[in-house]
Amino acid sequence: MRLELIENLLVANRGEIALRVFRTCRDSGIGTVAVYSDADAGSPHVVAADAAVRLPGSAPADTYLRGDLIVKAATEAGADAVHPGYGFLSENAAFARAVLDAGLTWVGPGPEAIETMGSKVESKRRMAEAGVPVLPELDPDRVTEADLPVLVKASAGGGGRGMRIVRSLDGLAEAVEGAGAEAASAFGDPTVFCERYLETGRHIEVQVLADTHGTVWAVGERECSIQRRHQKVVEEAPSPLVDPAMRERLFTAARQAASAIGYVGAGTVEFLATADGEFFFLEMNTRLQVEHPVTECVTGLDLVALQLSVAEGAPLPPEPPQWTGHAIEVRLYAEDPTAGWRPQSGTLHAFAVPGVAAEFAVPARYGLRLDSGVTGGSVVGVHYDPMLAKVIAWGPDRAATARTLASALARARIHGVVTNRDLLVNVLRHPAFLAGETDTAFLGRHGLDTLAAPLAGERAVRLSALAAALAEAAHNRASATVLGGLPAGWRNVPSAPQRKAYAAGGAEYEVRYRHTRSGLRAEGHPEVALVAAHPDRVVLEVAGVRRTFDVGRYPGLVAVDSPLGPVSLTPLPRFTDPDAAVAAGSLLAPMPGTVVRVAVSAGDRVRAGEPLLWLEAMKMEHRIAAPADGVVTDLPVTAGQQVEQGAVLAVVSGSEERE
Amino acid sequence: MSTLKSTLDTTGPEYAAYREAMLAKLDELEAEHAKAVAGGGEKYTARHRERGKLLVRERIELLLDEDAPFLELSPLAGWGSDFRVGASVVTGIGVVSGVECMIIGNDPTVRGGASNPWTTRKIFRAADIALENRLPVINLVESGGADLPTQKEIFIPGGRLFRDLTRLSAAGIPTVALVFGNSTAGGAYVPGMSDYVVMIEERSKVFLGGPPLVKMATGEESDDEALGGAAMHARVSGLADYLARDEPDALRLGRRIVARLNWRKHGPAPAPATEPRYDPEELLGVVPEGLKVPFDPREVLARVVDGSEFDEFKPEYGNSLVTGWARVHGYPVGVLANARGILFSEESQKAAQFIQLANQTDTPLLFLHNTTGYMVGRDYEQGGIIKHGAMMINAVSNSKVPHLSVLIGASYGAGHYGMCGRAYDPRFLFAWPSAKSAVMGPQQLAGVLSIVARAAAESRGQPFDEAADTAMREAVEAQVEAESLPMFLSGRLYDDGVIDPRDTRTVLGLCLSAIHNNPVRGAQFDGTGFGVFRM
């Protein structure tokens, strides 16, 4: 057997997955080539690669979706193989073909397998033929009341995009149209189909790996039931639902699915399972999955190394390895679960997870793994998926693993961007989760009021605000150009305490304090004594118990971390510059984005709730509606215009003013 | 480098008694300071707030850099007079946009912020400090002008107020006026003479004559806004450089003005500082109650100077006066401190020599007063105590380095002069609550009067009324005692404030830093004059 050893691998992707593949390359002695958009020019994956090639522009369509440019980059940088990662072009048969046509090794299944599985309609047919259980497809035109609810899905879809749940027949047409439009924009293929929607199911998937010599492994299952907007949030292996008998049936079905299409490489066969162990084929992902680390942890395999090995033509051992322990992965997203999961952007000033035992690799023993595409200082932009990192815990059993992961997340320093961290911790500590009751309706059933509640309670926020003020005072003293050595806020004739104010969670926290001869005197905190105050760390004694607060100070943000919970505070300025004030009735951009469409003109009379314009950000359209009846008195934006967060999009004045 | 070794017994009954006495005096002081802070009292404070206005100290707090120190000056001005403690104005040194500034703010809750004779003296003192130490001046103006019933005492000397402002400007020291309310008649010249003027929309009123006066003078019908409104001054007369939206906005603009002064201190920067090795808290128990027992000023220095490090000069000679070198908050100082009260010829000559040495090396001087005066008696007069005392007073008078005086104990007689009393223009002079200052001690003064009276009676051959003499002695003793106490003297602006002994290091550090806005230079030792005279 002659192997075509890979010498130099281009990863046609960005962020953590590019770094994940590079890690294996480095361990195997394979050279690395990155591609990067303008927005990613300073990203860690670019820095980590041996060579990097620019893809001009920032929008995915101009950059990471430009197969032609990527193949050219591979040729120019001397790469002999291309790994697509996940997302972007990973399931694009034309790209796979272009890579192969350029004489490069394609790390993935053949284009035909991608094509077959890429069409949900076609794949379901093939799977049914192969004896894999499937949900029957419904014709959108013939859906009746009895079929409801139904799921409209993009045939070429993935990751929840181009997907709609329809619960009433009159919403069906709009859903089909919307899903089609979204699919067309995201995948370049507007085809959609319908199937019965299981309100509460469990998402169970099987990792398969097949070589070119006929060996097909079902490596293990993962459960990824906890999802928001059809995107996975928490993933684990093994699944708490699956017993050995069900596992046997699942693995058999997965192997049948892979074998039926002559699959080669790593792939995932996804099933929707019911609580009593019945399951249906959903789709097959013909690539590495985001959640592959949980399988790696429990099996000890390096799935990327195996992908490369298979691509080089090497055979797999006859049987996959046994499992050890339990692994749980969470996806840390820059998003605000309490604001409709709205993606967040901005500078991630600090990013550190305590106790990480390995990055992009299986820890030597039970512990934490971090696969992160960001570091402190990274800018989270509007162009790409808002996932910051995956944090994976591997432990002897499910409960211990969940505890390790929850604790690490709660203690992580994540400054500058709102994330779903609190939600993840609440899920991992939720009794229902710990009892293994994790179906796809988990978030809806337990409610965001509970699950997205901040880890830091009211008392923690108040103490954190005090710590923030004292850290700020220490900074002010340390950086003072004159009289820096004198006691903070010293007065020979005291009249008023020092005052600092912060906003957090819609409330204002005013801190009033004085450093007296007998120590700190902070209004509303009679039980608090100051042990030490530094610009980045404050130690308080609260009712006899010492608490340490780590304080990160950034423009417009003070982030306080303590075992009481992370708190983000917005310092309120002492003075407001009148020029900075905004006219009443102004509608501000909720995030940076592009104005895609404007429905009104200046002078138009509008009704409350009437859409004025649409803003596209993070691949989603955000409708900006009139807050009240009135007249559009100012409309400073036009379609196609890029706007910053907080920019005035339109001003609507009350109609009575005009009459 | 020599480190002071304290021998203070902080566990003994004396320490406890002294400490208790000092704490009692500090309580009294705090009560008097509270009167100044209370301004015009609850009624007028409430009325002021109802108008949506900030109190003067609230204005100052917002003007200052966050967490920066502020040294209020002459807070007891007017104490013991018919006027409110504080004299309806707040003055002090604070940091604004990283610049040490002299802040002068009228307190409009006290008779509308009108100036009485103590107000003007307090503002003059502030202007002197600003000029000597090169501190930009920020006036927070809201004053009804002169307190008319006392006009005879303030009208003629009060002209200095405006003269000082423009002389500061001429000396390269910027002046800023933030006008919060009325600044009319003579008061109009505060913004008028300032380099930068901020007025507040619908709040500031600046005119020479209001509508009634104009009507009387010329018959013209007018209103406040047309005569002196902020918008008019910003857009028409040009008297206002900036138009603020409200009080905080005016303070914001004031901070921006100072930020753009591009201020540079002309004196050398301080060296890194270490805290004293001994706890300043113990200063409370150093000074004996009643000042009858001498105490070692090294116990004070050990709790004030950097690292408690003190290199004593001439320790074996004239040791009733301690002289030596130290640093406070990184600034070098030469220290003169009375050790056993009395100044003899040796002490006087040692002081004169030491003051010359400090001038030769441009080192500021710190005087710690605890003196009962120059020694009297035949031997001493014959030994030339007047000549030697004169040498010391000559040296102090003509020394050009900055002087700081702190009255920690007694400061009697010519000793007060030799140790750089108020008349010798120290840059700053503060008193501890334990201090006393007078021409001599109350008992001595009463006794002298008694002896003179007895001698007069004898010479006239009249019988001496012993009972009347006792009553006279008691009355004089009581009066002199009262008039030598720090609050009384502070009320008359004879010091810059009475301070908590534990704050001494902070106050001195702040003053030394302020002083270093100007170059620090001694009398000329440049080859054109004499060398240091060995005495």
Coordinates of N, CA, C and O in Angstrom, one line a residue, chain A residues 498-616:
Chain A
Q498 N -16.8 60.2 48.2 CA -16.6 60.0 46.7 C -17.8 59.2 46.1 O -18.4 58.4 46.8
R499 N -18.0 59.5 44.9 CA -19.2 58.9 44.3 C -18.8 58.3 42.9 O -18.2 59.0 42.1
K500 N -19.3 57.1 42.7 CA -19.1 56.5 41.3 C -20.4 55.8 41.0 O -21.0 55.3 42.0
A501 N -20.8 55.8 39.8 CA -22.0 55.1 39.5 C -21.8 54.2 38.3 O -21.0 54.4 37.4
Y502 N -22.6 53.1 38.3 CA -22.5 52.1 37.3 C -23.9 51.6 36.9 O -24.8 51.7 37.7
A503 N -24.0 51.2 35.6 CA -25.2 50.6 35.2 C -25.0 49.1 35.0 O -23.9 48.7 34.5
A504 N -25.9 48.3 35.4 CA -25.8 46.9 35.1 C -27.2 46.3 35.1 O -28.1 46.6 36.0
G505 N -27.5 45.5 34.1 CA -28.8 44.9 33.9 C -30.0 45.9 34.0 O -31.0 45.6 34.7
G506 N -29.8 47.1 33.5 CA -30.9 48.0 33.4 C -31.1 48.8 34.7 O -31.9 49.7 34.8
A507 N -30.3 48.5 35.7 CA -30.4 49.2 37.0 C -29.1 50.1 37.2 O -28.1 49.8 36.6
E508 N -29.3 51.1 38.0 CA -28.1 51.9 38.3 C -27.6 51.6 39.7 O -28.4 51.5 40.6
Y509 N -26.3 51.5 39.8 CA -25.7 51.3 41.1 C -24.8 52.4 41.5 O -23.8 52.7 40.8
E510 N -25.2 53.2 42.5 CA -24.3 54.3 42.9 C -23.5 53.8 44.1 O -24.0 53.2 45.1
V511 N -22.2 54.1 44.1 CA -21.3 53.7 45.2 C -20.8 55.0 45.8 O -20.3 55.9 45.1
R512 N -21.0 55.1 47.1 CA -20.5 56.3 47.8 C -19.6 55.8 48.9 O -20.1 55.0 49.7
Y513 N -18.4 56.3 48.9 CA -17.5 55.7 49.9 C -16.5 56.8 50.3 O -16.3 57.8 49.6
R514 N -15.9 56.6 51.5 CA -14.8 57.4 52.0 C -13.8 56.5 52.6 O -14.1 55.5 53.2
H515 N -12.5 56.9 52.4 CA -11.4 56.2 53.1 C -11.2 57.0 54.3 O -10.7 58.1 54.3
T516 N -11.5 56.5 55.5 CA -11.3 57.2 56.7 C -10.1 56.6 57.5 O -9.6 55.6 57.1
R517 N -9.8 57.3 58.5 CA -8.7 56.8 59.3 C -9.0 55.4 59.8 O -8.1 54.6 60.0
S518 N -10.2 55.1 60.1 CA -10.6 53.8 60.7 C -11.0 52.8 59.6 O -11.5 51.8 59.8
G519 N -10.7 53.2 58.3 CA -10.9 52.2 57.2 C -12.0 52.7 56.3 O -12.5 53.9 56.3
L520 N -12.4 51.8 55.4 CA -13.4 52.1 54.4 C -14.8 52.4 55.0 O -15.2 51.7 55.9
R521 N -15.4 53.5 54.6 CA -16.8 53.7 55.0 C -17.6 53.8 53.7 O -17.5 54.8 52.9
A522 N -18.4 52.7 53.4 CA -19.2 52.7 52.1 C -20.6 52.7 52.5 O -21.1 51.9 53.2
E523 N -21.4 53.7 51.9 CA -22.8 53.8 52.2 C -23.5 52.5 51.8 O -23.3 52.1 50.7
G524 N -24.3 52.0 52.7 CA -25.1 50.8 52.3 C -24.4 49.5 52.5 O -24.9 48.5 52.2
H525 N -23.1 49.6 52.9 CA -22.3 48.4 53.1 C -21.6 48.5 54.5 O -20.4 48.4 54.6
P526 N -22.4 48.6 55.6 CA -21.8 48.7 56.9 C -21.0 47.5 57.3 O -20.2 47.5 58.1
E527 N -21.3 46.3 56.6 CA -20.6 45.1 57.0 C -19.3 44.9 56.2 O -18.7 43.8 56.4
V528 N -19.0 45.8 55.4 CA -17.8 45.6 54.5 C -16.6 46.4 55.0 O -16.7 47.6 55.3
A529 N -15.5 45.7 55.1 CA -14.2 46.3 55.4 C -13.3 46.1 54.2 O -13.4 45.0 53.5
L530 N -12.4 47.0 54.0 CA -11.5 46.9 52.9 C -10.2 46.3 53.4 O -9.6 46.8 54.3
V531 N -9.8 45.2 52.7 CA -8.5 44.6 53.0 C -7.4 45.1 52.1 O -6.3 45.5 52.6
A532 N -7.7 45.1 50.8 CA -6.7 45.7 49.9 C -7.4 46.1 48.6 O -8.3 45.5 48.2
A533 N -6.9 47.2 48.1 CA -7.5 47.7 46.8 C -6.3 47.9 45.8 O -5.4 48.7 46.2
H534 N -6.3 47.3 44.7 CA -5.4 47.5 43.6 C -6.2 47.8 42.4 O -7.4 47.5 42.4
P535 N -5.6 48.4 41.4 CA -6.4 48.7 40.2 C -7.0 47.5 39.6 O -8.1 47.6 38.9
D536 N -6.5 46.3 39.8 CA -7.0 45.1 39.1 C -7.6 44.1 40.1 O -8.0 43.0 39.7
R537 N -7.5 44.4 41.4 CA -7.9 43.4 42.4 C -8.3 44.1 43.7 O -7.6 44.9 44.2
V538 N -9.5 43.7 44.2 CA -9.9 44.3 45.5 C -10.3 43.1 46.4 O -11.0 42.2 46.0
V539 N -9.8 43.2 47.6 CA -10.2 42.2 48.6 C -11.0 42.9 49.7 O -10.6 43.9 50.3
L540 N -12.2 42.4 49.8 CA -13.1 42.9 50.8 C -13.4 41.9 51.9 O -13.3 40.7 51.6
E541 N -13.6 42.4 53.1 CA -14.1 41.4 54.1 C -15.6 41.8 54.3 O -15.9 42.9 54.8
V542 N -16.4 40.8 53.9 CA -17.8 41.1 54.0 C -18.4 40.2 55.1 O -18.4 39.0 55.1
A543 N -18.9 40.9 56.1 CA -19.4 40.3 57.3 C -18.5 39.2 57.8 O -18.9 38.1 58.1
G544 N -17.2 39.5 57.9 CA -16.2 38.6 58.4 C -15.7 37.6 57.5 O -14.8 36.8 57.8
V545 N -16.1 37.6 56.2 CA -15.7 36.6 55.2 C -14.9 37.4 54.1 O -15.4 38.3 53.6
R546 N -13.7 36.9 53.9 CA -12.9 37.6 52.8 C -13.4 37.2 51.4 O -13.6 36.0 51.2
R547 N -13.5 38.2 50.6 CA -13.8 37.9 49.2 C -12.9 38.6 48.3 O -12.6 39.8 48.5
T548 N -12.4 38.0 47.3 CA -11.5 38.6 46.3 C -12.3 38.9 45.0 O -13.0 38.0 44.5
F549 N -12.1 40.1 44.5 CA -12.8 40.5 43.3 C -11.7 40.9 42.3 O -10.9 41.8 42.6
D550 N -11.7 40.2 41.2 CA -10.8 40.6 40.1 C -11.5 41.6 39.2 O -12.6 41.4 38.8
V551 N -10.8 42.7 38.9 CA -11.5 43.8 38.2 C -10.7 44.1 36.9 O -9.5 44.3 36.9
G552 N -11.4 44.0 35.8 CA -10.9 44.4 34.5 C -11.5 45.7 34.1 O -12.7 45.8 34.1
R553 N -10.7 46.7 33.9 CA -11.2 48.0 33.5 C -10.9 48.3 32.1 O -9.8 48.3 31.7
Y554 N -11.9 48.7 31.3 CA -11.8 48.9 29.9 C -12.6 50.2 29.6 O -13.5 50.6 30.4
P555 N -12.4 50.7 28.4 CA -13.3 51.9 28.0 C -14.7 51.5 28.1 O -15.1 50.6 27.4
G556 N -15.5 52.2 28.9 CA -16.9 51.9 28.9 C -17.3 50.6 29.6 O -18.5 50.2 29.5
L557 N -16.4 50.0 30.3 CA -16.7 48.7 30.9 C -15.8 48.4 32.1 O -14.6 48.6 32.0
V558 N -16.5 47.9 33.1 CA -15.7 47.4 34.2 C -16.2 46.0 34.5 O -17.4 45.8 34.7
A559 N -15.4 45.0 34.3 CA -15.8 43.6 34.5 C -15.2 43.1 35.8 O -14.0 43.1 36.0
V560 N -16.1 42.6 36.7 CA -15.7 42.1 38.0 C -16.0 40.7 38.1 O -17.1 40.2 37.9
D561 N -15.0 39.9 38.4 CA -15.1 38.4 38.6 C -14.9 38.1 40.0 O -13.9 38.5 40.6
S562 N -15.7 37.3 40.5 CA -15.5 36.8 41.9 C -16.3 35.5 42.0 O -17.1 35.2 41.1
P563 N -16.0 34.7 43.0 CA -16.8 33.5 43.2 C -18.3 33.8 43.4 O -19.1 32.8 43.3
L564 N -18.7 35.0 43.6 CA -20.1 35.3 43.7 C -20.7 35.4 42.3 O -22.0 35.6 42.2
G565 N -19.9 35.4 41.3 CA -20.5 35.5 39.9 C -19.9 36.7 39.2 O -19.6 37.7 39.8
P566 N -19.8 36.5 37.8 CA -19.3 37.6 37.0 C -20.3 38.7 36.9 O -21.5 38.5 36.7
V567 N -19.7 40.0 36.9 CA -20.6 41.1 36.8 C -20.0 42.1 35.8 O -18.8 42.4 35.9
S568 N -20.8 42.5 34.8 CA -20.3 43.6 33.9 C -21.0 44.9 34.2 O -22.2 44.9 34.3
L569 N -20.2 45.9 34.4 CA -20.7 47.2 34.8 C -20.3 48.2 33.8 O -19.2 48.2 33.2
T570 N -21.3 49.1 33.5 CA -21.0 50.2 32.6 C -20.8 51.4 33.5 O -21.7 51.9 34.1
P571 N -19.6 52.0 33.5 CA -19.4 53.2 34.3 C -20.2 54.3 33.8 O -20.1 54.6 32.6
L572 N -20.9 55.0 34.6 CA -21.7 56.1 34.2 C -20.8 57.4 34.3 O -20.2 57.6 35.4
P573 N -20.7 58.2 33.3 CA -19.8 59.3 33.4 C -20.3 60.3 34.4 O -21.5 60.5 34.7
R574 N -19.3 61.1 35.0 CA -19.7 62.1 35.9 C -20.4 63.2 35.2 O -21.2 63.9 35.8
F575 N -20.0 63.5 34.0 CA -20.6 64.6 33.2 C -21.1 64.0 31.9 O -20.5 63.1 31.3
T576 N -22.2 64.6 31.4 CA -22.6 64.3 30.0 C -22.3 65.5 29.1 O -22.6 66.6 29.5
D577 N -21.6 65.2 28.1 CA -21.4 66.2 27.1 C -22.7 66.4 26.3 O -23.2 65.5 25.7
P578 N -23.2 67.7 26.4 CA -24.5 67.9 25.7 C -24.5 67.6 24.2 O -25.5 67.2 23.7
D579 N -23.3 67.7 23.6 CA -23.2 67.4 22.2 C -23.5 65.9 21.9 O -23.9 65.5 20.8
A580 N -23.2 65.1 23.0 CA -23.4 63.6 22.8 C -24.8 63.2 23.0 O -25.2 62.0 22.7
A581 N -25.6 64.1 23.5 CA -27.0 63.7 23.8 C -27.8 63.4 22.4 O -27.4 64.0 21.4
V582 N -28.7 62.5 22.5 CA -29.4 62.1 21.2 C -30.8 62.7 21.3 O -31.5 62.7 22.3
A583 N -31.3 63.1 20.1 CA -32.7 63.6 20.0 C -33.7 62.6 20.5 O -33.5 61.4 20.2
A584 N -34.7 63.0 21.1 CA -35.8 62.1 21.6 C -36.4 61.5 20.3 O -36.6 62.1 19.3
G585 N -36.9 60.2 20.5 CA -37.5 59.6 19.4 C -36.6 58.9 18.4 O -37.0 58.4 17.4
S586 N -35.2 59.0 18.7 CA -34.3 58.4 17.8 C -34.3 56.9 17.9 O -34.3 56.4 19.0
L587 N -34.2 56.2 16.8 CA -34.0 54.8 16.8 C -32.6 54.5 16.5 O -32.0 54.9 15.5
L588 N -32.0 53.8 17.4 CA -30.5 53.6 17.3 C -30.3 52.1 16.8 O -31.0 51.2 17.1
A589 N -29.2 52.0 16.1 CA -28.8 50.6 15.6 C -28.5 49.8 16.9 O -27.7 50.1 17.7
P590 N -29.2 48.6 17.0 CA -29.0 47.8 18.2 C -27.6 47.1 18.1 O -27.1 46.6 19.1
M591 N -27.0 47.1 17.0 CA -25.7 46.4 16.8 C -25.1 46.9 15.5 O -25.9 47.5 14.7
P592 N -23.9 46.7 15.2 CA -23.3 47.1 14.0 C -23.9 46.2 12.9 O -24.2 45.0 13.1
G593 N -24.1 46.8 11.7 CA -24.7 46.0 10.6 C -24.8 46.8 9.4 O -24.3 47.9 9.3
T594 N -25.6 46.2 8.4 CA -25.8 46.9 7.2 C -27.3 47.1 7.0 O -28.1 46.2 7.3
V595 N -27.6 48.3 6.6 CA -29.0 48.6 6.3 C -29.4 47.9 5.0 O -28.7 48.2 4.0
V596 N -30.3 46.9 5.0 CA -30.5 46.2 3.8 C -31.7 46.8 3.0 O -31.8 46.8 1.8
R597 N -32.7 47.4 3.7 CA -33.8 47.9 3.1 C -34.5 49.0 3.9 O -34.5 48.9 5.1
V598 N -34.9 50.1 3.2 CA -35.6 51.1 3.9 C -37.0 51.2 3.4 O -37.2 51.3 2.2
A599 N -38.0 51.2 4.3 CA -39.4 51.1 3.8 C -40.1 52.5 3.8 O -41.2 52.6 3.2
V600 N -39.5 53.5 4.4 CA -40.2 54.8 4.5 C -39.2 55.9 4.1 O -38.0 55.7 3.8
S601 N -39.8 57.1 3.9 CA -39.0 58.2 3.6 C -39.2 59.3 4.7 O -40.2 59.2 5.4
A602 N -38.3 60.2 4.7 CA -38.5 61.3 5.7 C -39.8 62.0 5.4 O -40.1 62.3 4.3
G603 N -40.5 62.3 6.5 CA -41.8 63.0 6.3 C -43.0 62.0 6.3 O -44.1 62.5 6.5
D604 N -42.7 60.7 6.2 CA -43.8 59.8 6.1 C -44.5 59.7 7.5 O -43.8 59.8 8.5
R605 N -45.8 59.5 7.4 CA -46.5 59.2 8.7 C -46.5 57.7 8.9 O -46.7 56.9 8.0
V606 N -46.1 57.3 10.2 CA -46.0 55.9 10.4 C -46.8 55.5 11.7 O -47.1 56.4 12.5
R607 N -47.3 54.3 11.7 CA -48.0 53.8 12.9 C -47.1 53.0 13.8 O -46.1 52.5 13.3
A608 N -47.4 52.9 15.0 CA -46.6 52.2 16.0 C -46.4 50.7 15.5 O -47.4 50.1 15.1
G609 N -45.2 50.2 15.5 CA -44.9 48.9 15.1 C -44.7 48.7 13.6 O -44.3 47.6 13.2
E610 N -44.9 49.7 12.8 CA -44.7 49.7 11.4 C -43.2 49.6 11.1 O -42.4 50.3 11.7
P611 N -42.8 48.6 10.3 CA -41.4 48.5 10.0 C -40.8 49.7 9.2 O -41.5 50.2 8.3
L612 N -39.7 50.2 9.6 CA -39.1 51.4 9.0 C -38.0 50.9 8.1 O -37.8 51.4 6.9
L613 N -37.2 50.1 8.6 CA -36.1 49.6 7.8 C -35.6 48.3 8.4 O -36.0 47.9 9.5
W614 N -34.7 47.6 7.7 CA -34.2 46.3 8.1 C -32.6 46.4 8.2 O -32.0 47.0 7.3
L615 N -32.1 45.9 9.2 CA -30.7 45.9 9.4 C -30.2 44.5 9.4 O -30.7 43.6 10.1
E616 N -29.2 44.2 8.6 CA -28.6 42.9 8.6 C -27.4 42.8 9.4 O -26.4 43.6 9.1

